[in-house]
Amino acid sequence: MVVLITLLFMVSFMSVITSCSKLEQEAQNVSGENINHSVDIEKEEVKESNEYNYDLLYSYKNISLGDTDKIKELVNQLQYAKELSLDEVNIDDIILRINYQMSLTPGEEYKVNHTKMMADMVILFALLDDLNAIEYNLVQADYGYGGVPKTRKEAEEILGTDIGALGKTKETFLSEIPQKITELEWNPEVMSIITYDHIMGFDE
């Protein structure tokens, strides 16, 4: 009798342990799924943050270069405007100058993304047929990074194709520009890290 009770107790105990183990495993699986789901969401957000709204962008096709407000609207739809605040835009001799404001504090540094910068230029050249050159400047206090205009021809050499043809029609712009932008890489042999000390002249 005692042996039978002992066996029943052991069977019940093992059943409880097995159930607890299964529950723990299920909890871990759910937790893992949540983590993976969270990572997927983060990746998607990063992907979306690096994409253009091409349909919206084409609505600015051949706006007047003299319409500063519209030019600002267009520039604010580009990738670099998601990183830095647009400070100023102006056009002189068919050169579009775009100034972005940096706000570095002591100990901070900023890495210039030249590929993203060139991607913005490609979009602008594709949409604005009369635009001949674009100059990017990253500014803070009396410091300015950039200041060297890139011509349409230079951008075409980097992209490897006729940019004007890509923006000729909305259909071509929507079907071909996204792939060209995805494949684009531009890493000129220039300083790409801007430090607060350099901006403020403390490293001189």
PDB file of C-alpha atoms in Angstrom:
ATOM      1  CA  MET A   1       0.000   0.000   0.000  1.00  0.00           C
ATOM      2  CA  VAL A   2       2.790   2.365   1.003  1.00  0.00           C
ATOM      3  CA  VAL A   3       4.646   1.506  -2.203  1.00  0.00           C
ATOM      4  CA  LEU A   4       1.544   2.279  -4.293  1.00  0.00           C
ATOM      5  CA  ILE A   5       1.060   5.672  -2.612  1.00  0.00           C
ATOM      6  CA  THR A   6       4.727   6.470  -3.136  1.00  0.00           C
ATOM      7  CA  LEU A   7       4.480   5.588  -6.848  1.00  0.00           C
ATOM      8  CA  LEU A   8       1.367   7.725  -7.280  1.00  0.00           C
ATOM      9  CA  PHE A   9       3.105  10.635  -5.555  1.00  0.00           C
ATOM     10  CA  MET A  10       6.161  10.323  -7.818  1.00  0.00           C
ATOM     11  CA  VAL A  11       4.015  10.187 -10.973  1.00  0.00           C
ATOM     12  CA  SER A  12       2.108  13.311  -9.879  1.00  0.00           C
ATOM     13  CA  PHE A  13       5.364  15.114  -9.022  1.00  0.00           C
ATOM     14  CA  MET A  14       6.915  14.310 -12.420  1.00  0.00           C
ATOM     15  CA  SER A  15       3.748  15.480 -14.177  1.00  0.00           C
ATOM     16  CA  VAL A  16       3.919  18.828 -12.377  1.00  0.00           C
ATOM     17  CA  ILE A  17       7.616  19.247 -13.269  1.00  0.00           C
ATOM     18  CA  THR A  18       6.930  18.417 -16.937  1.00  0.00           C
ATOM     19  CA  SER A  19       4.059  20.938 -17.089  1.00  0.00           C
ATOM     20  CA  CYS A  20       6.204  23.662 -15.521  1.00  0.00           C
ATOM     21  CA  SER A  21       9.012  22.942 -17.992  1.00  0.00           C
ATOM     22  CA  LYS A  22       6.603  23.200 -20.937  1.00  0.00           C
ATOM     23  CA  LEU A  23       5.181  26.473 -19.635  1.00  0.00           C
ATOM     24  CA  GLU A  24       8.674  27.909 -19.202  1.00  0.00           C
ATOM     25  CA  GLN A  25       9.658  26.839 -22.716  1.00  0.00           C
ATOM     26  CA  GLU A  26       6.494  28.374 -24.186  1.00  0.00           C
ATOM     27  CA  ALA A  27       7.176  31.591 -22.302  1.00  0.00           C
ATOM     28  CA  GLN A  28      10.709  31.690 -23.697  1.00  0.00           C
ATOM     29  CA  ASN A  29       9.402  31.069 -27.216  1.00  0.00           C
ATOM     30  CA  VAL A  30       6.872  33.892 -26.884  1.00  0.00           C
ATOM     31  CA  SER A  31       9.570  36.159 -25.473  1.00  0.00           C
ATOM     32  CA  GLY A  32      11.878  35.251 -28.360  1.00  0.00           C
ATOM     33  CA  GLU A  33       9.124  35.908 -30.868  1.00  0.00           C
ATOM     34  CA  ASN A  34       8.485  39.303 -29.292  1.00  0.00           C
ATOM     35  CA  ILE A  35      12.180  40.170 -29.445  1.00  0.00           C
ATOM     36  CA  ASN A  36      12.403  39.067 -33.082  1.00  0.00           C
ATOM     37  CA  HIS A  37       9.240  41.000 -33.867  1.00  0.00           C
ATOM     38  CA  SER A  38      10.701  44.069 -32.181  1.00  0.00           C
ATOM     39  CA  VAL A  39      13.914  43.748 -34.200  1.00  0.00           C
ATOM     40  CA  ASP A  40      11.888  43.367 -37.406  1.00  0.00           C
ATOM     41  CA  ILE A  41       9.963  46.550 -36.584  1.00  0.00           C
ATOM     42  CA  GLU A  42      13.198  48.423 -35.891  1.00  0.00           C
ATOM     43  CA  LYS A  43      14.678  47.232 -39.191  1.00  0.00           C
ATOM     44  CA  GLU A  44      11.546  48.299 -41.020  1.00  0.00           C
ATOM     45  CA  GLU A  45      11.670  51.723 -39.377  1.00  0.00           C
ATOM     46  CA  VAL A  46      15.311  52.132 -40.410  1.00  0.00           C
ATOM     47  CA  LYS A  47      14.450  51.053 -43.946  1.00  0.00           C
ATOM     48  CA  GLU A  48      11.550  53.492 -44.161  1.00  0.00           C
ATOM     49  CA  SER A  49      13.635  56.326 -42.740  1.00  0.00           C
ATOM     50  CA  ASN A  50      16.109  55.909 -45.609  1.00  0.00           C
ATOM     51  CA  GLU A  51      13.505  55.896 -48.379  1.00  0.00           C
ATOM     52  CA  TYR A  52      12.026  58.720 -50.391  1.00  0.00           C
ATOM     53  CA  ASN A  53       8.383  59.352 -51.117  1.00  0.00           C
ATOM     54  CA  TYR A  54       9.038  59.285 -54.869  1.00  0.00           C
ATOM     55  CA  ASP A  55       5.456  60.022 -55.837  1.00  0.00           C
ATOM     56  CA  LEU A  56       5.415  63.155 -53.676  1.00  0.00           C
ATOM     57  CA  LEU A  57       8.834  64.219 -54.898  1.00  0.00           C
ATOM     58  CA  TYR A  58       7.766  64.139 -58.532  1.00  0.00           C
ATOM     59  CA  SER A  59       5.030  66.670 -57.754  1.00  0.00           C
ATOM     60  CA  TYR A  60       7.884  69.197 -57.512  1.00  0.00           C
ATOM     61  CA  LYS A  61       9.074  68.478 -61.066  1.00  0.00           C
ATOM     62  CA  ASN A  62      10.446  71.671 -62.646  1.00  0.00           C
ATOM     63  CA  ILE A  63       9.266  74.087 -59.972  1.00  0.00           C
ATOM     64  CA  SER A  64      10.787  77.526 -60.499  1.00  0.00           C
ATOM     65  CA  LEU A  65      14.329  77.903 -59.223  1.00  0.00           C
ATOM     66  CA  GLY A  66      13.272  81.371 -58.126  1.00  0.00           C
ATOM     67  CA  ASP A  67      10.568  80.011 -55.826  1.00  0.00           C
ATOM     68  CA  THR A  68      12.598  79.685 -52.618  1.00  0.00           C
ATOM     69  CA  ASP A  69       9.661  78.455 -50.566  1.00  0.00           C
ATOM     70  CA  LYS A  70       8.969  75.576 -52.963  1.00  0.00           C
ATOM     71  CA  ILE A  71      12.661  74.722 -53.169  1.00  0.00           C
ATOM     72  CA  LYS A  72      12.771  74.559 -49.353  1.00  0.00           C
ATOM     73  CA  GLU A  73       9.709  72.312 -49.352  1.00  0.00           C
ATOM     74  CA  LEU A  74      11.415  69.985 -51.811  1.00  0.00           C
ATOM     75  CA  VAL A  75      14.713  69.899 -49.911  1.00  0.00           C
ATOM     76  CA  ASN A  76      12.844  69.114 -46.705  1.00  0.00           C
ATOM     77  CA  GLN A  77      11.523  65.921 -48.365  1.00  0.00           C
ATOM     78  CA  LEU A  78      15.062  64.623 -48.903  1.00  0.00           C
ATOM     79  CA  GLN A  79      17.098  62.268 -46.736  1.00  0.00           C
ATOM     80  CA  TYR A  80      19.555  64.727 -45.232  1.00  0.00           C
ATOM     81  CA  ALA A  81      16.703  66.845 -43.880  1.00  0.00           C
ATOM     82  CA  LYS A  82      15.861  63.870 -41.651  1.00  0.00           C
ATOM     83  CA  GLU A  83      19.319  64.072 -40.060  1.00  0.00           C
ATOM     84  CA  LEU A  84      19.990  67.797 -39.753  1.00  0.00           C
ATOM     85  CA  SER A  85      17.813  70.906 -39.629  1.00  0.00           C
ATOM     86  CA  LEU A  86      17.608  72.865 -42.859  1.00  0.00           C
ATOM     87  CA  ASP A  87      19.176  76.259 -42.193  1.00  0.00           C
ATOM     88  CA  GLU A  88      19.021  78.015 -45.536  1.00  0.00           C
ATOM     89  CA  VAL A  89      18.750  77.540 -49.287  1.00  0.00           C
ATOM     90  CA  ASN A  90      19.677  79.999 -51.980  1.00  0.00           C
ATOM     91  CA  ILE A  91      20.307  79.925 -55.712  1.00  0.00           C
ATOM     92  CA  ASP A  92      22.999  81.887 -57.528  1.00  0.00           C
ATOM     93  CA  ASP A  93      24.011  81.338 -61.153  1.00  0.00           C
ATOM     94  CA  ILE A  94      21.937  78.129 -61.321  1.00  0.00           C
ATOM     95  CA  ILE A  95      23.808  76.756 -58.294  1.00  0.00           C
ATOM     96  CA  LEU A  96      21.626  75.575 -55.437  1.00  0.00           C
ATOM     97  CA  ARG A  97      23.313  76.072 -52.063  1.00  0.00           C
ATOM     98  CA  ILE A  98      21.865  74.110 -49.156  1.00  0.00           C
ATOM     99  CA  ASN A  99      22.961  74.810 -45.588  1.00  0.00           C
ATOM    100  CA  TYR A 100      22.211  72.345 -42.807  1.00  0.00           C
ATOM    101  CA  GLN A 101      22.624  73.275 -39.156  1.00  0.00           C
ATOM    102  CA  MET A 102      24.724  71.120 -36.866  1.00  0.00           C
ATOM    103  CA  SER A 103      24.293  71.369 -33.104  1.00  0.00           C
ATOM    104  CA  LEU A 104      27.278  69.514 -31.731  1.00  0.00           C
ATOM    105  CA  THR A 105      28.119  69.833 -28.053  1.00  0.00           C
ATOM    106  CA  PRO A 106      31.470  69.187 -26.297  1.00  0.00           C
ATOM    107  CA  GLY A 107      32.638  65.623 -26.909  1.00  0.00           C
ATOM    108  CA  GLU A 108      30.227  64.995 -29.785  1.00  0.00           C
ATOM    109  CA  GLU A 109      31.128  64.206 -33.390  1.00  0.00           C
ATOM    110  CA  TYR A 110      29.196  63.861 -36.632  1.00  0.00           C
ATOM    111  CA  LYS A 111      29.900  61.438 -39.482  1.00  0.00           C
ATOM    112  CA  VAL A 112      29.096  62.871 -42.892  1.00  0.00           C
ATOM    113  CA  ASN A 113      27.103  60.471 -45.073  1.00  0.00           C
ATOM    114  CA  HIS A 114      28.336  61.334 -48.564  1.00  0.00           C
ATOM    115  CA  THR A 115      26.274  58.629 -50.251  1.00  0.00           C
ATOM    116  CA  LYS A 116      23.071  60.019 -48.763  1.00  0.00           C
ATOM    117  CA  MET A 117      24.160  63.520 -49.742  1.00  0.00           C
ATOM    118  CA  MET A 118      24.744  62.445 -53.355  1.00  0.00           C
ATOM    119  CA  ALA A 119      21.417  60.600 -53.434  1.00  0.00           C
ATOM    120  CA  ASP A 120      19.687  63.879 -52.543  1.00  0.00           C
ATOM    121  CA  MET A 121      21.595  65.637 -55.305  1.00  0.00           C
ATOM    122  CA  VAL A 122      20.551  63.020 -57.852  1.00  0.00           C
ATOM    123  CA  ILE A 123      16.906  63.549 -56.903  1.00  0.00           C
ATOM    124  CA  LEU A 124      17.270  67.322 -57.241  1.00  0.00           C
ATOM    125  CA  PHE A 125      19.001  67.101 -60.625  1.00  0.00           C
ATOM    126  CA  ALA A 126      16.325  64.678 -61.864  1.00  0.00           C
ATOM    127  CA  LEU A 127      13.509  67.005 -60.833  1.00  0.00           C
ATOM    128  CA  LEU A 128      15.025  70.405 -61.696  1.00  0.00           C
ATOM    129  CA  ASP A 129      16.129  70.398 -65.329  1.00  0.00           C
ATOM    130  CA  ASP A 130      17.636  73.901 -65.194  1.00  0.00           C
ATOM    131  CA  LEU A 131      19.768  73.180 -62.145  1.00  0.00           C
ATOM    132  CA  ASN A 132      23.478  73.066 -62.996  1.00  0.00           C
ATOM    133  CA  ALA A 133      25.188  72.497 -59.639  1.00  0.00           C
ATOM    134  CA  ILE A 134      24.460  71.824 -55.963  1.00  0.00           C
ATOM    135  CA  GLU A 135      26.521  72.834 -52.960  1.00  0.00           C
ATOM    136  CA  TYR A 136      26.025  71.276 -49.529  1.00  0.00           C
ATOM    137  CA  ASN A 137      27.215  73.028 -46.368  1.00  0.00           C
ATOM    138  CA  LEU A 138      27.057  71.738 -42.793  1.00  0.00           C
ATOM    139  CA  VAL A 139      27.351  74.751 -40.538  1.00  0.00           C
ATOM    140  CA  GLN A 140      27.802  75.556 -36.859  1.00  0.00           C
ATOM    141  CA  ALA A 141      29.012  78.858 -35.412  1.00  0.00           C
ATOM    142  CA  ASP A 142      31.670  80.146 -37.841  1.00  0.00           C
ATOM    143  CA  TYR A 143      32.411  76.673 -39.186  1.00  0.00           C
ATOM    144  CA  GLY A 144      31.228  75.298 -42.508  1.00  0.00           C
ATOM    145  CA  TYR A 145      31.821  71.836 -43.974  1.00  0.00           C
ATOM    146  CA  GLY A 146      31.457  71.470 -47.728  1.00  0.00           C
ATOM    147  CA  GLY A 147      31.389  74.547 -49.882  1.00  0.00           C
ATOM    148  CA  VAL A 148      32.382  72.754 -53.090  1.00  0.00           C
ATOM    149  CA  PRO A 149      29.581  72.597 -55.691  1.00  0.00           C
ATOM    150  CA  LYS A 150      28.963  69.297 -57.480  1.00  0.00           C
ATOM    151  CA  THR A 151      27.862  69.751 -61.069  1.00  0.00           C
ATOM    152  CA  ARG A 152      25.209  67.748 -62.867  1.00  0.00           C
ATOM    153  CA  LYS A 153      27.922  66.173 -64.994  1.00  0.00           C
ATOM    154  CA  GLU A 154      29.908  65.071 -61.938  1.00  0.00           C
ATOM    155  CA  ALA A 155      26.784  63.562 -60.368  1.00  0.00           C
ATOM    156  CA  GLU A 156      26.066  61.671 -63.581  1.00  0.00           C
ATOM    157  CA  GLU A 157      29.599  60.273 -63.585  1.00  0.00           C
ATOM    158  CA  ILE A 158      29.111  59.044 -59.995  1.00  0.00           C
ATOM    159  CA  LEU A 159      25.668  57.591 -60.744  1.00  0.00           C
ATOM    160  CA  GLY A 160      26.776  56.212 -64.102  1.00  0.00           C
ATOM    161  CA  THR A 161      23.830  57.428 -66.165  1.00  0.00           C
ATOM    162  CA  ASP A 162      21.991  60.438 -67.599  1.00  0.00           C
ATOM    163  CA  ILE A 163      20.074  61.886 -64.635  1.00  0.00           C
ATOM    164  CA  GLY A 164      17.908  64.107 -66.819  1.00  0.00           C
ATOM    165  CA  ALA A 165      16.570  61.069 -68.663  1.00  0.00           C
ATOM    166  CA  LEU A 166      15.591  59.443 -65.340  1.00  0.00           C
ATOM    167  CA  GLY A 167      13.401  62.404 -64.481  1.00  0.00           C
ATOM    168  CA  LYS A 168      11.933  62.970 -67.939  1.00  0.00           C
ATOM    169  CA  THR A 169       8.608  61.296 -67.111  1.00  0.00           C
ATOM    170  CA  LYS A 170       6.944  60.308 -63.867  1.00  0.00           C
ATOM    171  CA  GLU A 171       6.800  56.678 -64.983  1.00  0.00           C
ATOM    172  CA  THR A 172      10.565  56.560 -65.577  1.00  0.00           C
ATOM    173  CA  PHE A 173      11.279  58.431 -62.347  1.00  0.00           C
ATOM    174  CA  LEU A 174       9.180  56.023 -60.265  1.00  0.00           C
ATOM    175  CA  SER A 175      10.438  52.871 -61.952  1.00  0.00           C
ATOM    176  CA  GLU A 176      14.165  53.580 -62.336  1.00  0.00           C
ATOM    177  CA  ILE A 177      15.306  56.156 -59.783  1.00  0.00           C
ATOM    178  CA  PRO A 178      14.661  53.971 -56.662  1.00  0.00           C
ATOM    179  CA  GLN A 179      16.950  51.208 -57.923  1.00  0.00           C
ATOM    180  CA  LYS A 180      19.645  53.684 -58.939  1.00  0.00           C
ATOM    181  CA  ILE A 181      19.503  55.263 -55.477  1.00  0.00           C
ATOM    182  CA  THR A 182      19.724  51.844 -53.794  1.00  0.00           C
ATOM    183  CA  GLU A 183      22.849  50.955 -55.785  1.00  0.00           C
ATOM    184  CA  LEU A 184      24.492  54.360 -55.326  1.00  0.00           C
ATOM    185  CA  GLU A 185      27.722  54.669 -53.345  1.00  0.00           C
ATOM    186  CA  TRP A 186      29.857  57.770 -53.004  1.00  0.00           C
ATOM    187  CA  ASN A 187      32.818  57.907 -50.674  1.00  0.00           C
ATOM    188  CA  PRO A 188      35.104  60.771 -51.695  1.00  0.00           C
ATOM    189  CA  GLU A 189      38.555  60.891 -50.132  1.00  0.00           C
ATOM    190  CA  VAL A 190      37.786  63.772 -47.813  1.00  0.00           C
ATOM    191  CA  MET A 191      37.337  64.178 -44.069  1.00  0.00           C
ATOM    192  CA  SER A 192      34.089  62.550 -43.027  1.00  0.00           C
ATOM    193  CA  ILE A 193      34.185  62.962 -39.226  1.00  0.00           C
ATOM    194  CA  ILE A 194      33.392  66.395 -37.799  1.00  0.00           C
ATOM    195  CA  THR A 195      34.193  66.891 -34.123  1.00  0.00           C
ATOM    196  CA  TYR A 196      33.039  69.614 -31.764  1.00  0.00           C
ATOM    197  CA  ASP A 197      36.652  70.534 -30.978  1.00  0.00           C
ATOM    198  CA  HIS A 198      37.382  70.989 -34.694  1.00  0.00           C
ATOM    199  CA  ILE A 199      34.305  73.158 -35.193  1.00  0.00           C
ATOM    200  CA  MET A 200      35.184  75.387 -32.268  1.00  0.00           C
ATOM    201  CA  GLY A 201      38.876  75.563 -33.242  1.00  0.00           C
ATOM    202  CA  PHE A 202      40.090  73.846 -30.075  1.00  0.00           C
ATOM    203  CA  ASP A 203      42.253  71.377 -32.006  1.00  0.00           C
ATOM    204  CA  GLU A 204      44.308  74.026 -33.745  1.00  0.00           C
TER     205      GLU A 204
END
